[in-house]
Coordinates of C-alpha atoms and ligand atoms in Angstrom, one line a residue:
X9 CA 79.6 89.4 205.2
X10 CA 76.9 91.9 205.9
X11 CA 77.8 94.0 209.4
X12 CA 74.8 94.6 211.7
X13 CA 75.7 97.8 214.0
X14 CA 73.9 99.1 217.7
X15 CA 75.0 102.2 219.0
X16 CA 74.1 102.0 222.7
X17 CA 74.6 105.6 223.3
X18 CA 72.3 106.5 220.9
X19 CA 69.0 105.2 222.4
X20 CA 64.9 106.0 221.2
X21 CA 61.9 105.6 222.8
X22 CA 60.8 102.9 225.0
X23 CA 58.9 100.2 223.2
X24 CA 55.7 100.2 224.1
X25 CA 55.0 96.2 224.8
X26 CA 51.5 96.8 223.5
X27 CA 52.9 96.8 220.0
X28 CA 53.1 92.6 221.1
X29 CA 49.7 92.9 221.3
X30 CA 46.5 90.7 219.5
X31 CA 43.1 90.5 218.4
X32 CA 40.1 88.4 219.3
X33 CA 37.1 88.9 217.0
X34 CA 33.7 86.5 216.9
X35 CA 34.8 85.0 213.7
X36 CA 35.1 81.5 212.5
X37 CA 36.9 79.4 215.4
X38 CA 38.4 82.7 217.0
X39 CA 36.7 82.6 220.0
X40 CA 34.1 79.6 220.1
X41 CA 36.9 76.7 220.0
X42 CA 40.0 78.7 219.7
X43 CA 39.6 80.3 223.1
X44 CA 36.4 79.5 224.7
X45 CA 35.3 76.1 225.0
X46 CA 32.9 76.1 227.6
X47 CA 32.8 74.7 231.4
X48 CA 31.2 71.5 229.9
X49 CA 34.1 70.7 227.2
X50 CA 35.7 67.4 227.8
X51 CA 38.6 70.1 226.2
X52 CA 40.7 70.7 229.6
X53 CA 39.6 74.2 230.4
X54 CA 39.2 77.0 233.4
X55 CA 36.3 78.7 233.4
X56 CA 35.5 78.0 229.9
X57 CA 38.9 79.4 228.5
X58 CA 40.7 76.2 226.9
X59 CA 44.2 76.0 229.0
X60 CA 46.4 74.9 226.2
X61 CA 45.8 77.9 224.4
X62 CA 46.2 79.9 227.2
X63 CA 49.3 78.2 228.6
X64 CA 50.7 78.8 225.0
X65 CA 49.5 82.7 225.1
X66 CA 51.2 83.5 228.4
X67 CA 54.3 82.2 227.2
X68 CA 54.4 84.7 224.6
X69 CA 53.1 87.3 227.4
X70 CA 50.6 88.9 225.5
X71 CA 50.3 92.4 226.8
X72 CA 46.4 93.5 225.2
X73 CA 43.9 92.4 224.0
X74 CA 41.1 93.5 221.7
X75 CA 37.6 92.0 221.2
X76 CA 34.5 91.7 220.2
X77 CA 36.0 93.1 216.5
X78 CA 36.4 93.8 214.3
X79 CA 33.2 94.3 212.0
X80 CA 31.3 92.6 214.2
X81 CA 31.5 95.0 216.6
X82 CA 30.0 97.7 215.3
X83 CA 27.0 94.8 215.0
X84 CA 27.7 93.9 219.2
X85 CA 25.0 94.8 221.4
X86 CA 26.5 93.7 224.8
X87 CA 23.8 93.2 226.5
X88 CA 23.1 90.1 225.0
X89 CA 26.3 88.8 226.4
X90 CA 25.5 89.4 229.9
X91 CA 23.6 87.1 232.6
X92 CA 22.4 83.3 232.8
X93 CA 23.4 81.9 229.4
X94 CA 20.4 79.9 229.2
X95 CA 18.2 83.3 228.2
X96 CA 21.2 85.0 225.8
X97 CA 19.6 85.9 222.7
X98 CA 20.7 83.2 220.1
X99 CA 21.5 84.7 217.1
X100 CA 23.2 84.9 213.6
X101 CA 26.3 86.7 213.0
X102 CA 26.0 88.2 210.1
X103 CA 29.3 89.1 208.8
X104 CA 31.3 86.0 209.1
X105 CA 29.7 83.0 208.0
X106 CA 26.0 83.7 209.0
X107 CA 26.5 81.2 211.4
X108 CA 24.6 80.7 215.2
X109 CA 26.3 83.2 217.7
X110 CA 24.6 82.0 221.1
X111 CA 26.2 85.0 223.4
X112 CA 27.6 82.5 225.3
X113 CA 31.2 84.4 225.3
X114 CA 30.5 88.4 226.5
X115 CA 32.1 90.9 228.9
X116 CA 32.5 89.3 232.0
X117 CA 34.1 85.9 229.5
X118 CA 36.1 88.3 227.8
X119 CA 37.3 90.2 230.9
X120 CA 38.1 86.4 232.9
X121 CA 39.9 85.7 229.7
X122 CA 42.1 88.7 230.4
X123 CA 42.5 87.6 233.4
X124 CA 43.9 83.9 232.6
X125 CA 46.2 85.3 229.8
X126 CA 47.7 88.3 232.7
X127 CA 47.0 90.8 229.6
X128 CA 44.9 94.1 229.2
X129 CA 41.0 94.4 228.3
X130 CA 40.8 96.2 224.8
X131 CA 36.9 96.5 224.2
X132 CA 35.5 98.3 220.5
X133 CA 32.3 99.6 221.1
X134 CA 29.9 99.9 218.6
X135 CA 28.8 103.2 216.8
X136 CA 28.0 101.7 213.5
X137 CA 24.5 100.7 214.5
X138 CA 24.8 101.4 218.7
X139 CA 23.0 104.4 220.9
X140 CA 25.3 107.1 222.9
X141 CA 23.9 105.5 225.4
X142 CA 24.5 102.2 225.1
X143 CA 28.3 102.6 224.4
X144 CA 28.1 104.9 227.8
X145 CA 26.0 102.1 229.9
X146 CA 28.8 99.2 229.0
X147 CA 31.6 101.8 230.3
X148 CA 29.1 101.9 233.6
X149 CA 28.8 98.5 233.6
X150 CA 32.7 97.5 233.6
X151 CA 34.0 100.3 235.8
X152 CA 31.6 102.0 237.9
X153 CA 32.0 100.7 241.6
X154 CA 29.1 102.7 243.4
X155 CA 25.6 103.1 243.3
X156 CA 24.1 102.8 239.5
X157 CA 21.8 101.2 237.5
X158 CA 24.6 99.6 235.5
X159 CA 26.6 98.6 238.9
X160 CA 23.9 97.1 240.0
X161 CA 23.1 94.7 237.0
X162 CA 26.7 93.7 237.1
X163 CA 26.8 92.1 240.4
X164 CA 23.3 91.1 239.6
X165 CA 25.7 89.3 237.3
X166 CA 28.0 87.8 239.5
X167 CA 30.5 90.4 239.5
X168 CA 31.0 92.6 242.6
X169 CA 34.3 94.6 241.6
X170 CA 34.5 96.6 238.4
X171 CA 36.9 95.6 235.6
X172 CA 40.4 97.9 235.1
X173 CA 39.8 99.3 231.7
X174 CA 42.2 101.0 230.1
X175 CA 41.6 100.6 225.8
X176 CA 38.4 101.4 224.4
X177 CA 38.1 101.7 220.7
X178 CA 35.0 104.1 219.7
X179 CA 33.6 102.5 216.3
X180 CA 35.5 99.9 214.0
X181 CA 36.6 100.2 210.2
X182 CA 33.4 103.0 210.3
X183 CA 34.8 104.1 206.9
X184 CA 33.5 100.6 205.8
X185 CA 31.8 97.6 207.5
X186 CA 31.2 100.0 210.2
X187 CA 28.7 102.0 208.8
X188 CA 30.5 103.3 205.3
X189 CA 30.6 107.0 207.1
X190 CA 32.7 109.7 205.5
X191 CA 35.9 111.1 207.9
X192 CA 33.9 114.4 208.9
X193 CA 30.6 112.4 210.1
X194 CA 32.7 110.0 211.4
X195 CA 34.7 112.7 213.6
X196 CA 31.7 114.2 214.6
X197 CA 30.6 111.0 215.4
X198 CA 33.9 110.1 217.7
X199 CA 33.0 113.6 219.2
X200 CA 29.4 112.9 220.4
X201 CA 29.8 109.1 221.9
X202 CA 33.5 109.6 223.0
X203 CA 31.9 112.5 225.3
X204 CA 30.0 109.5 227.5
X205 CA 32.5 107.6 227.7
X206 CA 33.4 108.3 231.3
X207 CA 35.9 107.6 233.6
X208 CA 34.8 106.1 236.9
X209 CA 36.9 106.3 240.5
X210 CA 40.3 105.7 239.6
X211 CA 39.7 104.1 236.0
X212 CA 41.2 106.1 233.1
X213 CA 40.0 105.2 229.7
X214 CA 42.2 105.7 226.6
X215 CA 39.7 106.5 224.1
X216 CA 40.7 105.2 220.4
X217 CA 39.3 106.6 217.5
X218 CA 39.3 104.9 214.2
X219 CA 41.4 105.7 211.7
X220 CA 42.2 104.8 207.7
X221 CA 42.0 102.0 206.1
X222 CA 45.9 101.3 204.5
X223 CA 46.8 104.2 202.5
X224 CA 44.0 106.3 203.0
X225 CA 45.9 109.9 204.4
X226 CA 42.8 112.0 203.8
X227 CA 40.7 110.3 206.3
X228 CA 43.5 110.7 209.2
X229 CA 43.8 114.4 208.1
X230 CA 40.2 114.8 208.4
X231 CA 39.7 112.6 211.4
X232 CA 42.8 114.3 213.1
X233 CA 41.4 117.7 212.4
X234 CA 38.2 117.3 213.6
X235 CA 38.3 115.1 216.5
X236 CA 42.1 114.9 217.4
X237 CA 41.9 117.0 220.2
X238 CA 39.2 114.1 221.9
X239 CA 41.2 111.2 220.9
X240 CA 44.0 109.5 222.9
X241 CA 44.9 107.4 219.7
X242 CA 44.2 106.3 216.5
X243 CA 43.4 103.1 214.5
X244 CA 45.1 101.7 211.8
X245 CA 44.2 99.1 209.7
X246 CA 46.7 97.1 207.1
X247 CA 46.7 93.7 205.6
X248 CA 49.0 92.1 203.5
X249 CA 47.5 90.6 200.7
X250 CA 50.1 88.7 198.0
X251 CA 47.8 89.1 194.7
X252 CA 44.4 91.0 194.9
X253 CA 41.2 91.2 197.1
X254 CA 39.2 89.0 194.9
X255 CA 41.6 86.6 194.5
X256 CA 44.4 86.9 197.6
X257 CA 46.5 83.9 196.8
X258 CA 47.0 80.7 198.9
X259 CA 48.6 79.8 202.7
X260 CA 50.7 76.9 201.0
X261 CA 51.6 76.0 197.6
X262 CA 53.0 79.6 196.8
X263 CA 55.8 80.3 194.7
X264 CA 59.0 82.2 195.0
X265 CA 57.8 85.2 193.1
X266 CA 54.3 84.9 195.7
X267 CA 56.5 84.9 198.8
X268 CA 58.8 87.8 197.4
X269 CA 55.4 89.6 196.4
X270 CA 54.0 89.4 199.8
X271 CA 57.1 90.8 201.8
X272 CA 57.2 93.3 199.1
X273 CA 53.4 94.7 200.3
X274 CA 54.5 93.6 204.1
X275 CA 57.3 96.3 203.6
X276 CA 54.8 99.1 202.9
X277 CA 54.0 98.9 206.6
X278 CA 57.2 101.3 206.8
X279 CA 55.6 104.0 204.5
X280 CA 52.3 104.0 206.3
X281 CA 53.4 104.2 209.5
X282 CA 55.7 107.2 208.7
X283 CA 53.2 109.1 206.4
X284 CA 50.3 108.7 208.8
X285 CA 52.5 109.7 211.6
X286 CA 53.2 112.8 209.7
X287 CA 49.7 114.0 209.0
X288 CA 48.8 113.0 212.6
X289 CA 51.8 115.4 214.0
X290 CA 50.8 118.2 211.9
X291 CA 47.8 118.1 214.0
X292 CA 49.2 117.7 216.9
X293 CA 52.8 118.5 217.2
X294 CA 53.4 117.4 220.8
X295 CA 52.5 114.1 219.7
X296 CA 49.5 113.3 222.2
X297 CA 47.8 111.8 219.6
X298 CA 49.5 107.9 219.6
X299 CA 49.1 105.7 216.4
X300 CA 47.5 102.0 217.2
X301 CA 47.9 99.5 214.3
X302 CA 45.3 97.4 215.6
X303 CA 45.1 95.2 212.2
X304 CA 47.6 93.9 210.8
X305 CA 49.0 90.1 209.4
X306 CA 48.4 88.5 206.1
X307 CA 45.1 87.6 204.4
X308 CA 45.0 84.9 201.9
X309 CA 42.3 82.8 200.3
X310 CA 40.6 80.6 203.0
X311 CA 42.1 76.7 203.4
X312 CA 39.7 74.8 201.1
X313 CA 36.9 72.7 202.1
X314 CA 36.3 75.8 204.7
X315 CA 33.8 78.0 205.4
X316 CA 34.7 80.9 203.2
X317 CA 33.5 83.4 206.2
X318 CA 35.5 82.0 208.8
X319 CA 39.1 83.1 207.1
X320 CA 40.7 80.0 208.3
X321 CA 44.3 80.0 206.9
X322 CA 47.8 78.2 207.5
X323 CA 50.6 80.0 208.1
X324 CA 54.2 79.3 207.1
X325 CA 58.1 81.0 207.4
X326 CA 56.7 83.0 204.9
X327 CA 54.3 84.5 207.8
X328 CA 57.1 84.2 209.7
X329 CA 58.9 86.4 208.0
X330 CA 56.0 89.1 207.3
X331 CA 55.6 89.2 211.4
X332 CA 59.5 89.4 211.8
X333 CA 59.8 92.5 209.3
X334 CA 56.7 94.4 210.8
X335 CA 57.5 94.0 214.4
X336 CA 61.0 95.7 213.7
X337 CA 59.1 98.5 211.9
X338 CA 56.8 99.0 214.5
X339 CA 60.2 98.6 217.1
X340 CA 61.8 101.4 215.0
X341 CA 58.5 103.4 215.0
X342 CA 58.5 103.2 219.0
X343 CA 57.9 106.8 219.6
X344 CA 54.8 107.0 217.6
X345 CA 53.2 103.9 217.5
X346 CA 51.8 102.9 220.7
X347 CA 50.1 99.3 220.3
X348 CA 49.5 97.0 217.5
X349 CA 47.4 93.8 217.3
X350 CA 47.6 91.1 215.3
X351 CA 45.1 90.0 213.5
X352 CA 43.6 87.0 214.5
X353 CA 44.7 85.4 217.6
X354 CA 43.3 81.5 217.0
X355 CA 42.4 79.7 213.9
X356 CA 41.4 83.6 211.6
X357 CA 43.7 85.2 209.3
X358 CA 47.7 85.3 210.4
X359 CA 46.6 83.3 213.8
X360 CA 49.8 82.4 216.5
X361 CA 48.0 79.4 217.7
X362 CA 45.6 76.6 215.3
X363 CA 43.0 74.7 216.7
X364 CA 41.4 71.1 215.6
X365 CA 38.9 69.8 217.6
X366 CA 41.3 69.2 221.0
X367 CA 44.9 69.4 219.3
X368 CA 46.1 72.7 219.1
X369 CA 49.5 73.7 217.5
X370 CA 52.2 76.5 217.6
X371 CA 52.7 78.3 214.1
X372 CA 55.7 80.3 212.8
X373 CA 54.3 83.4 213.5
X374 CA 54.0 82.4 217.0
X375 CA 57.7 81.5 217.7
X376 CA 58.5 84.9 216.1
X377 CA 56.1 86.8 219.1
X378 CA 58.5 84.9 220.8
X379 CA 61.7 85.2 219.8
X380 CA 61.1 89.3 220.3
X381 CA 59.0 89.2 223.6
X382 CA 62.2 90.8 224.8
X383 CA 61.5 94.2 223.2
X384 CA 58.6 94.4 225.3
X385 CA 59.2 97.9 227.5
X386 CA 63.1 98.1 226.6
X387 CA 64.5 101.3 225.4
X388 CA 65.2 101.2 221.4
X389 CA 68.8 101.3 220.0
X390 CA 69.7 102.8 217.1
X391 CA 71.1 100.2 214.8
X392 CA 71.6 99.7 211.1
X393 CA 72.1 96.7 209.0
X394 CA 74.0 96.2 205.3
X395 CA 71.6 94.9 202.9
X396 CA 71.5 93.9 199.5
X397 CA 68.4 94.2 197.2
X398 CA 67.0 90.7 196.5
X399 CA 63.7 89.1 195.3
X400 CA 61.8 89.4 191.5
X401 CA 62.2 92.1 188.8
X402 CA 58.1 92.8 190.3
X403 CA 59.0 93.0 193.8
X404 CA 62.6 94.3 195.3
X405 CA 63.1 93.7 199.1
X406 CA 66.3 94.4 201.3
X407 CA 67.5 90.8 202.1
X408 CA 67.8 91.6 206.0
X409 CA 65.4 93.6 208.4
X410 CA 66.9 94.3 211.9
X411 CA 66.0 96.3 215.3
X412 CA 67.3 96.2 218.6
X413 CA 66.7 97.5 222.0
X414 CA 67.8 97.5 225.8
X415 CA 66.1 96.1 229.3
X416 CA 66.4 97.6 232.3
X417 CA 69.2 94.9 233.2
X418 CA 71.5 96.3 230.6
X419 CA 70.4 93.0 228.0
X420 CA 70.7 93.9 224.4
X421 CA 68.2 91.9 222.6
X422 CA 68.9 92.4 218.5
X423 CA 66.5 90.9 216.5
X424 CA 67.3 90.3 213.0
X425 CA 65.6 88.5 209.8
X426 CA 67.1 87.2 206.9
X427 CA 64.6 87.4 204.1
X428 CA 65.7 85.3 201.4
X429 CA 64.1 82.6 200.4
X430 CA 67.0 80.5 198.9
X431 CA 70.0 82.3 200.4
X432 CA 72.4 82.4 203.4
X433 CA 73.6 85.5 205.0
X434 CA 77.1 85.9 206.7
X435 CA 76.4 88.5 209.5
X436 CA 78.7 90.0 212.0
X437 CA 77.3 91.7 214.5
X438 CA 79.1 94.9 216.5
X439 CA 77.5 96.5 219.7
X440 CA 79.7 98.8 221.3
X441 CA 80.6 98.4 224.9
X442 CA 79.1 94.6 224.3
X443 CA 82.7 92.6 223.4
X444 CA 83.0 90.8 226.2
X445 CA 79.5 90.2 227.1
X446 CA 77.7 87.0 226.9
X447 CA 76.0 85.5 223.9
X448 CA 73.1 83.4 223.5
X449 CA 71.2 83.2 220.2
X450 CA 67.9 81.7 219.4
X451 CA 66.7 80.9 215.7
X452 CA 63.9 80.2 213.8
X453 CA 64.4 79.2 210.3
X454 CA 62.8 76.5 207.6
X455 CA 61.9 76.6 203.8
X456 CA 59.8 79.6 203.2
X457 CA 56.0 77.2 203.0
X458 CA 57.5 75.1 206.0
X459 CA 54.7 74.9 208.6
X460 CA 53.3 72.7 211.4
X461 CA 50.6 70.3 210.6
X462 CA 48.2 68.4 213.8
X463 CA 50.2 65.6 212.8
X464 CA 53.6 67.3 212.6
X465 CA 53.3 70.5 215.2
X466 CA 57.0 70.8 215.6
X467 CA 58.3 70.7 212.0
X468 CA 59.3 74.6 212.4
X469 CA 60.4 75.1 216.3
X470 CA 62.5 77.4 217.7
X471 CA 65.9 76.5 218.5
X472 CA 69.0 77.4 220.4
X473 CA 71.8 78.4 217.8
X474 CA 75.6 78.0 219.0
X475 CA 77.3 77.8 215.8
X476 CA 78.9 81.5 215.8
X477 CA 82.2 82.9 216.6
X478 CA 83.5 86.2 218.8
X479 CA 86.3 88.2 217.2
X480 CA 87.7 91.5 217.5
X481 CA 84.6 92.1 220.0
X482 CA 81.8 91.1 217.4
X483 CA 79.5 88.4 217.1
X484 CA 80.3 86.3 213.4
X485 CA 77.3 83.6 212.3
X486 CA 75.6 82.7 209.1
X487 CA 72.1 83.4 208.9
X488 CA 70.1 80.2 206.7
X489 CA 67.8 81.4 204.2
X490 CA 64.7 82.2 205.6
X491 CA 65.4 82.6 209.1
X492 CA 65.0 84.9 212.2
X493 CA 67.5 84.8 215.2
X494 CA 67.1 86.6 218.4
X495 CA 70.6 87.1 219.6
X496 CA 70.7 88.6 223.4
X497 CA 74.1 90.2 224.7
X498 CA 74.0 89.9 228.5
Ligands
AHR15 O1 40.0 90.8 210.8 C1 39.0 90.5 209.9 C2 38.2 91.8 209.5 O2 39.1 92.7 208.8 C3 37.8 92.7 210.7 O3 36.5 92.3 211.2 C4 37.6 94.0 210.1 O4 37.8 95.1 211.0 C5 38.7 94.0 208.9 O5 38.1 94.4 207.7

């Protein structure tokens, strides 16, 4: 029996719900088909925006979202998404899958998106291969409400109001795809188009500068030192990858010492987060300066028989369990980290919802955004969980992963993940002050490669667990190999 501990007395920061946040990139079936039909679909849609997807997305209350990329934003020139669709520059995207992208989906699609799911616009501008001035002119455009060239084009467009924009990231990944810079021409960089980035009437924008890729301390030193004082936030970037870059390792037909090898490198979130955290504070000991991992999920070899540019991939418990583990690192790293995004919302990378034509379906991943939509804007406990070191002689993980926090109602939601692949846990669970409160658990658990198919979407579902018992005060269940349970004391 393993004890899992919350010390309501003790409480953190408040969680900001942004870390529940997601990322929408023109890539593959991300947007075209995943999200955005089009008013002509005989796909049931609003405005374009498919409505089963966005039925599903609101469920999960996705608080932000970011778009256009990703690497293809430092390639977006806006204005190409703007006015009649019939005269949008048709044109190929470059970077995933050199395929026809027809502009049909831009800024005012992106921002009636936003509106549909009831989440906030994140927009990456481009400095890879943009102007000052064009990265200014889209601010204009969204949020200026008076007299302006850019004002005026926009209800030339159809849209009277300005937009509410809150997020804007300045550059993407500039160390790489975006434009292979070094950290001090990149700060620079951040320096000069970050100035024109204005804020209009009442809109504030939080200004995100891009940070390192994974392990890469030296840029957020340099980045930090140079432009930190400019910066509201920044960016970074982490994928879990099982084997190696050229060669990630497959969605399904994994083995045990695969799955153990990707939690392993799904783990290392902890480390980054910390470490860049550090370097950031040195920089700017109040802690201003807020850390957005707007990247993250696995990233395995594409399903085959697809388009090798469109990083279509399945997803499994084992993604389950990768998005159960980071959330409670990012939960435990509440005073610091700010926002995350998962990477990709539909049909790219470790996406919560798949597409096919008009079926769509739910994936692990997704029932885990749900199981912990709770944490969104409670207060953190301090808690602590027993563990025991289990997986391969190659890759060690604690068996259980655990955080836990509290609403405004007095709700304890404690969200806890049993890793194992094979076996079950025995867990009693002890929150002070909690003994007589109510119970309710909800569980998500299945082989480790279980998934949902178009033809079977409900083989891994959430469901409502009532097999535990209440003594001395404490909660007593048995956690199944590979599972996650949300258990709420009320
Ligand atoms: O999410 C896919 C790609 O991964 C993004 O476009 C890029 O920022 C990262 O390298």
């Amino acid at each position: 029996m393993a004890n899992l501990i919350v010390n309501p007395n003790k409480r953190g920061a408040k969680i900001n719900r942004n870390i529940y946040g997601h990322f929408s990139e023109h890539l593959g079936r991300c947007i075209y088909n995943g999200l955005f039909v089009g008013e002509n679909s005989s796909i049931p849609n609003v405005n374009g925006m498919r409505t089963d997807v966005v039925e599903a997305l609101k469920n999960i209350r996705v608080p932000v979202l970011r778009w256009p990329g990703g690497c293809f934003a430092d390639e977006y020139h806006w204005k190409d998404g703007i006015g009649p669709k019939e005269t949008r520059k048709r044109m190929v995207n470059t970077h995933w899958g050199g395929v026809v992208e027809d502009n049909s989906f831009g800024t005012h699609e992106f921002m009636e998106l936003c509106r549909q799911i009831g989440c906030e616009p994140y927009v990456n501008g481009n400095v890879g291969s943009g102007t000052v001035q064009e990265m200014s002119e889209w601010v204009e455009y969204m949020t200026f409400d008076g007299v302006s060239p850019m004002a005026e084009l926009r209800r030339k467009n159809g849209r009277e109001e300005p937009w509410k924009l809150t997020y804007f990231g300045v550059g993407n990944e500039n160390w790489g795809c975006g434009g292979n810079m070094r950290p001090e021409y990149y700060a620079d960089l951040f320096r000069r188009y970050s100035t024109y980035v204005r804020n209009y009437g009442d809109n504030k924008v939080f200004k995100i500068a891009c940070g390192p890729n994974a392990g890469d301390y030296s840029w957020t030193d340099k980045v930090m030192e140079i432009a930190g004082n400019y910066a509201n936030a920044l960016t970074l970037h982490y994928y879990t990858v099982p084997d190696d870059w050229k060669d990630k390792g497959f969605a399904l037909g994994f083995d045990r010492a695969a799955y153990y090898r990707t939690l392993n490198k799904a783990l290392k979130m902890e480390d980054l987060v910390s470490n860049h955290l550090a370097i950031m504070r040195r920089h700017d000991p109040e802690g201003k300066v807020g850390l957005i991992v707007d990247e993250w999920g696995t990233w395995y070899n594409v399903e085959p028989g697809t388009n090798p540019g469109f990083l279509y991939q399945q997803n499994t418990m084992r993604d389950a369990m990768v998005a159960a583990a980071t959330l409670n690192i990012f939960n435990h790293h509440a005073d610091g980290v700010i926002m995350a995004n998962i990477a990709q919302m539909v049909n790219v990378l470790q996406a919560v919802v798949l597409t096919e034509g008009e079926k769509m379906l739910l994936t692990p991943t997704y029932h885990v955004f749900d199981l912990y939509k709770g944490h969104q804007d409670a207060t953190l406990l301090d808690s602590y969980v027993e563990t025991t070191e289990i997986g391969t002689e190659e890759a060690q993980i604690p068996n259980l992963t655990q955080s836990a926090s509290v609403d405004e109602n007095g709700h304890v939601l404690i969200t806890v993940a049993n890793l194992s692949a094979d076996d079950s846990q025995p867990l009693s669970v002890w929150v002070r002050g909690k003994e007589q409160a109510e119970v309710s658990i909800r569980m998500l658990s299945g082989a480790m490669d279980a998934h949902n198919t178009f033809e079977e979407p409900e083989t891994v579902k959430l469901c409502d667990f009532t097999d535990y018992t209440r003594k001395d005060g404490g909660v007593q269940l048995t956690l199944p190999a590979c599972s996650v349970a949300a258990i709420t004391l009320a």
